[in-house]
């Protein structure tokens, strides 16, 4: 879901841009050590894999009822290139999409990068990181694909709601259902494609290192953050949002748009922080 | 389904024109675009006078670009399905002004990006991004991505054709789903091998780890005049209308 | 032949990381100004061999390029020297042409040799002149035809002023006039050439000597017509 320019209010896009820019700069550096390459050696690989994601979206997967879906790719990139490199590739894709295809705006690029490149990749990678070894491996890859798409889409919707795009409750349930379905499709495609790739050369799939308790804790926190975002989505009405913070009505916080913005932003920053910590943690364990 | 390669091709062809807008420095164009987009994005009290103002500025740029206006408008209209959906939702919930603003803002912004991109070759754009301190590795990845988009998309297209030839009348979704996964796998393998081939070819020509920096271009007075004029016009609309 | 040996390979063995033995004791030499064809079935190790001549792969045995020995311990300076002496033209031109414009791409090699951008561009222009692509300086590689891509790829290698040209399947994706033009172009180039190819008539137009590979070994060597006959290497 690429948000175009003009949909987010100034505080929302400004905050998200301010978060996304250092995040991408940091991962761009991180990616080089992840690929064990101190220089530009692996740049062609990242570029060509970006082209691969573009091209793979031309391949239709029948998903029943005469419709078809296609790969989104964040999770697949994360388990083949590593999460930081995957973030860089997805960011490059989003920039080209915004520039050439008018898929997503430029002012809101930070929002789209956070939703799809940063959160989309990290949410997709975490399950694999936690359970990518042993029996639950296929399930972890499926779950990764699911989380990646569901998290990106819910986050995008949350940003729109916080920006005051009005939405009826039924519509929100409909969207939530849609995200669930897209998530399942992405999970199934990612799992099937991973099997196919592994069949050709198992070295193309990065091995998941054993998870440590801290990683698990961070994952739980991340999941809680996602849940919070989900609740924020499901509650366009400010009263439901306020119900999240006990006593906030009595504390005299004025109702209305401002509250919604502040609460929504707080939820997103929390979620982002969880993701960053998770990413940092993963990176450190990888390099250790 | 949209053909990514074909659409890229059209913009690519446009970008090789030679209009006044084409000949301006990419940094000036990008900076002007940024001011214009920020002006639109930061307007909360959206009036139809402001729409007219922004449209006039964009028309001036469009005229200076000598690009085919109907084709450009049609391309920019690709934004509309998304915008219109949300606009409809907004309109149904009783906020017609806001619904109109969503469509107008997103369309004007998208068109502005398109006009600048259609008047600037990607090499110049990459140079400008680097000048604006976008991480070098990211700029390089974008350039490689763009370069091999055609090559990999061609491969995907040929695989689609081959699959379509042999598909027959089988209606069962399950095997087709697995066939598609196999196709993604093959495409992945080909891309990975392509990257290895590129790296080998680079090493064969003496590549030892860093790409040569792009030669900077000269920022002329005319670029400065354009940037100031465009930015001031956008700011004037932002503050006065 | 009394001309100095620009490439001298003895007992070269190479095993891929997956365990496949690709080269099993290859002896080979190429003299200055000579043109040699390298034949062999698919998978007989021809391309793997070509990659050794430029230090992209390093196996056991000895490989000397213009007197410089290439071993796993080769210094970065020697490796750079060898890569400037041996120009490798790859089978898929798209692998080779990765920069946005023809001029930039051809100037990539000279720039890696440490030349200034101006010098590199000047050399690139000369090389493009040589291959008849001087009119395409600012075109994007993906807008070129297969024949044009091949010429630009060749220019990219010539711009490094190598002493040896190694061409891997140079006629792939070329139409007959394109092949004719390529033959005429290669005839004008003074470098020693190794043609890795399946195309015997193309090779016959340029090479006098031929080497035949079989399962990673040199199975035969001699005059080109003789080798073609001995191994039934024609349609």
Coordinates of C-alpha atoms in Angstrom, one line a residue, chain A residues 98-273:
Chain A
X98 CA 7.8 6.9 -6.3
X99 CA 10.0 8.6 -8.9
X100 CA 9.1 6.6 -12.0
X101 CA 5.7 5.0 -11.4
X102 CA 4.2 7.6 -9.1
X103 CA 3.5 4.7 -6.7
X104 CA 3.7 6.6 -3.5
X105 CA 4.6 10.2 -2.9
X106 CA 7.9 11.8 -2.3
X107 CA 7.1 13.9 0.8
X108 CA 5.6 10.8 2.4
X109 CA 8.5 8.6 1.2
X110 CA 9.6 8.3 4.8
X111 CA 6.2 6.8 5.8
X112 CA 6.3 4.3 2.9
X113 CA 9.9 3.4 3.6
X114 CA 9.1 2.8 7.3
X115 CA 5.9 0.8 6.5
X116 CA 7.2 -1.4 3.7
X117 CA 11.0 -1.4 3.8
X118 CA 11.8 -1.2 7.6
X119 CA 8.9 -2.7 9.3
X120 CA 7.9 -4.9 6.4
X121 CA 11.4 -6.5 6.3
X122 CA 11.9 -6.7 10.1
X123 CA 8.5 -8.1 10.8
X124 CA 9.0 -10.6 8.0
X125 CA 12.4 -11.6 9.3
X126 CA 11.7 -11.9 13.0
X127 CA 9.7 -15.2 12.9
X128 CA 12.5 -16.8 10.8
X129 CA 15.1 -15.4 13.2
X130 CA 13.3 -17.0 16.1
X131 CA 12.1 -20.3 14.6
X132 CA 14.1 -20.6 11.4
X133 CA 15.8 -23.8 12.5
X134 CA 14.2 -27.2 13.0
X135 CA 10.6 -28.3 12.6
X136 CA 8.8 -25.0 12.6
X137 CA 11.0 -23.6 9.8
X138 CA 8.4 -23.6 7.0
X139 CA 5.8 -22.2 9.4
X140 CA 8.2 -19.4 10.4
X141 CA 8.8 -18.4 6.8
X142 CA 5.0 -18.4 6.2
X143 CA 4.4 -16.4 9.3
X144 CA 7.2 -14.0 8.2
X145 CA 5.5 -13.3 4.9
X146 CA 2.2 -12.9 6.7
X147 CA 3.6 -10.5 9.3
X148 CA 5.5 -8.5 6.8
X149 CA 2.4 -7.6 4.7
X150 CA 0.0 -7.4 7.6
X151 CA 2.3 -5.1 9.5
X152 CA 3.0 -2.8 6.6
X153 CA -0.6 -2.5 5.6
X154 CA -1.9 -1.9 9.2
X155 CA 0.8 0.7 9.8
X156 CA -0.1 2.5 6.5
X157 CA -3.8 2.5 7.5
X158 CA -2.9 3.7 11.0
X159 CA -1.0 6.6 9.5
X160 CA -3.9 7.5 7.3
X161 CA -6.3 7.4 10.3
X162 CA -4.1 9.4 12.4
X163 CA -4.0 12.0 9.6
X164 CA -7.7 12.2 9.9
X165 CA -8.9 10.2 6.8
X166 CA -12.3 9.3 8.1
X167 CA -13.3 5.7 8.0
X168 CA -16.4 3.8 9.1
X169 CA -16.1 0.9 11.4
X170 CA -17.4 -1.6 8.9
X171 CA -14.8 -0.4 6.4
X172 CA -12.0 -0.9 9.0
X173 CA -13.1 -4.5 9.5
X174 CA -13.2 -5.0 5.8
X175 CA -9.6 -3.6 5.5
X176 CA -8.5 -5.8 8.4
X177 CA -9.9 -8.8 6.6
X178 CA -8.2 -7.7 3.4
X179 CA -4.8 -7.4 5.1
X180 CA -5.3 -10.9 6.7
X181 CA -5.9 -12.4 3.3
X182 CA -3.0 -10.5 1.6
X183 CA -0.8 -11.6 4.5
X184 CA -1.8 -15.3 4.0
X185 CA -1.1 -15.0 0.3
X186 CA 2.3 -13.5 0.8
X187 CA 3.1 -16.1 3.4
X188 CA 2.2 -18.9 1.1
X189 CA 4.1 -17.4 -1.9
X190 CA 7.2 -16.8 0.2
X191 CA 7.2 -20.3 1.7
X192 CA 6.7 -21.9 -1.8
X193 CA 9.3 -19.7 -3.4
X194 CA 11.8 -20.3 -0.6
X195 CA 11.4 -24.1 -1.2
X196 CA 12.0 -23.7 -4.9
X197 CA 15.1 -21.6 -4.3
X198 CA 16.5 -23.9 -1.7
X199 CA 16.0 -26.8 -4.1
X200 CA 18.4 -25.2 -6.5
X201 CA 21.0 -24.0 -4.1
X202 CA 20.6 -24.3 -0.3
X203 CA 23.3 -21.7 0.2
X204 CA 21.1 -19.0 -1.1
X205 CA 19.0 -19.1 2.0
X206 CA 20.7 -17.7 5.0
X207 CA 20.8 -19.9 8.0
X208 CA 18.9 -18.7 11.1
X209 CA 21.2 -18.6 14.1
X210 CA 19.8 -19.9 17.4
X211 CA 17.6 -17.3 19.1
X212 CA 18.6 -15.9 22.4
X213 CA 16.2 -15.0 25.2
X214 CA 16.7 -11.3 24.6
X215 CA 15.7 -11.7 21.0
X216 CA 12.6 -13.5 22.0
X217 CA 11.8 -10.7 24.5
X218 CA 12.3 -8.1 21.8
X219 CA 10.1 -10.1 19.4
X220 CA 7.3 -10.2 22.0
X221 CA 7.7 -6.5 22.4
X222 CA 7.5 -6.0 18.7
X223 CA 4.4 -8.2 18.5
X224 CA 2.8 -6.1 21.2
X225 CA 3.7 -3.0 19.2
X226 CA 2.0 -4.4 16.2
X227 CA -1.0 -5.4 18.2
X228 CA -1.2 -1.8 19.5
X229 CA -1.1 -0.5 15.9
X230 CA -3.8 -3.0 15.0
X231 CA -6.0 -1.7 17.8
X232 CA -5.3 1.8 16.7
X233 CA -6.5 0.8 13.3
X234 CA -9.6 -0.9 14.6
X235 CA -10.5 2.2 16.6
X236 CA -11.0 5.2 14.4
X237 CA -13.2 6.6 17.1
X238 CA -11.0 8.6 19.6
X239 CA -12.9 7.1 22.6
X240 CA -11.6 3.6 21.8
X241 CA -8.1 4.9 21.5
X242 CA -8.4 6.7 24.8
X243 CA -9.7 3.5 26.4
X244 CA -6.2 2.2 25.8
X245 CA -4.8 4.6 28.3
X246 CA -6.8 4.1 31.5
X247 CA -8.0 7.3 33.1
X248 CA -6.9 9.6 30.2
X249 CA -10.4 11.0 30.0
X250 CA -10.4 12.0 33.6
X251 CA -7.0 13.4 33.3
X252 CA -8.5 16.0 31.1
X253 CA -6.9 15.3 27.8
X254 CA -9.1 17.1 25.3
X255 CA -10.9 14.9 22.8
X256 CA -10.5 15.3 19.1
X257 CA -8.0 15.3 16.3
X258 CA -5.0 16.4 18.4
X259 CA -5.3 13.6 20.9
X260 CA -5.7 11.1 18.1
X261 CA -2.6 12.4 16.5
X262 CA -0.5 12.3 19.6
X263 CA -1.7 8.9 20.6
X264 CA -1.2 7.5 17.2
X265 CA 2.2 8.9 16.9
X266 CA 3.2 7.6 20.3
X267 CA 2.0 4.1 19.2
X268 CA 4.0 4.3 16.0
X269 CA 7.2 5.5 17.8
X270 CA 6.8 2.7 20.3
X271 CA 6.5 0.3 17.4
X272 CA 9.4 1.8 15.6
X273 CA 11.6 1.7 18.7

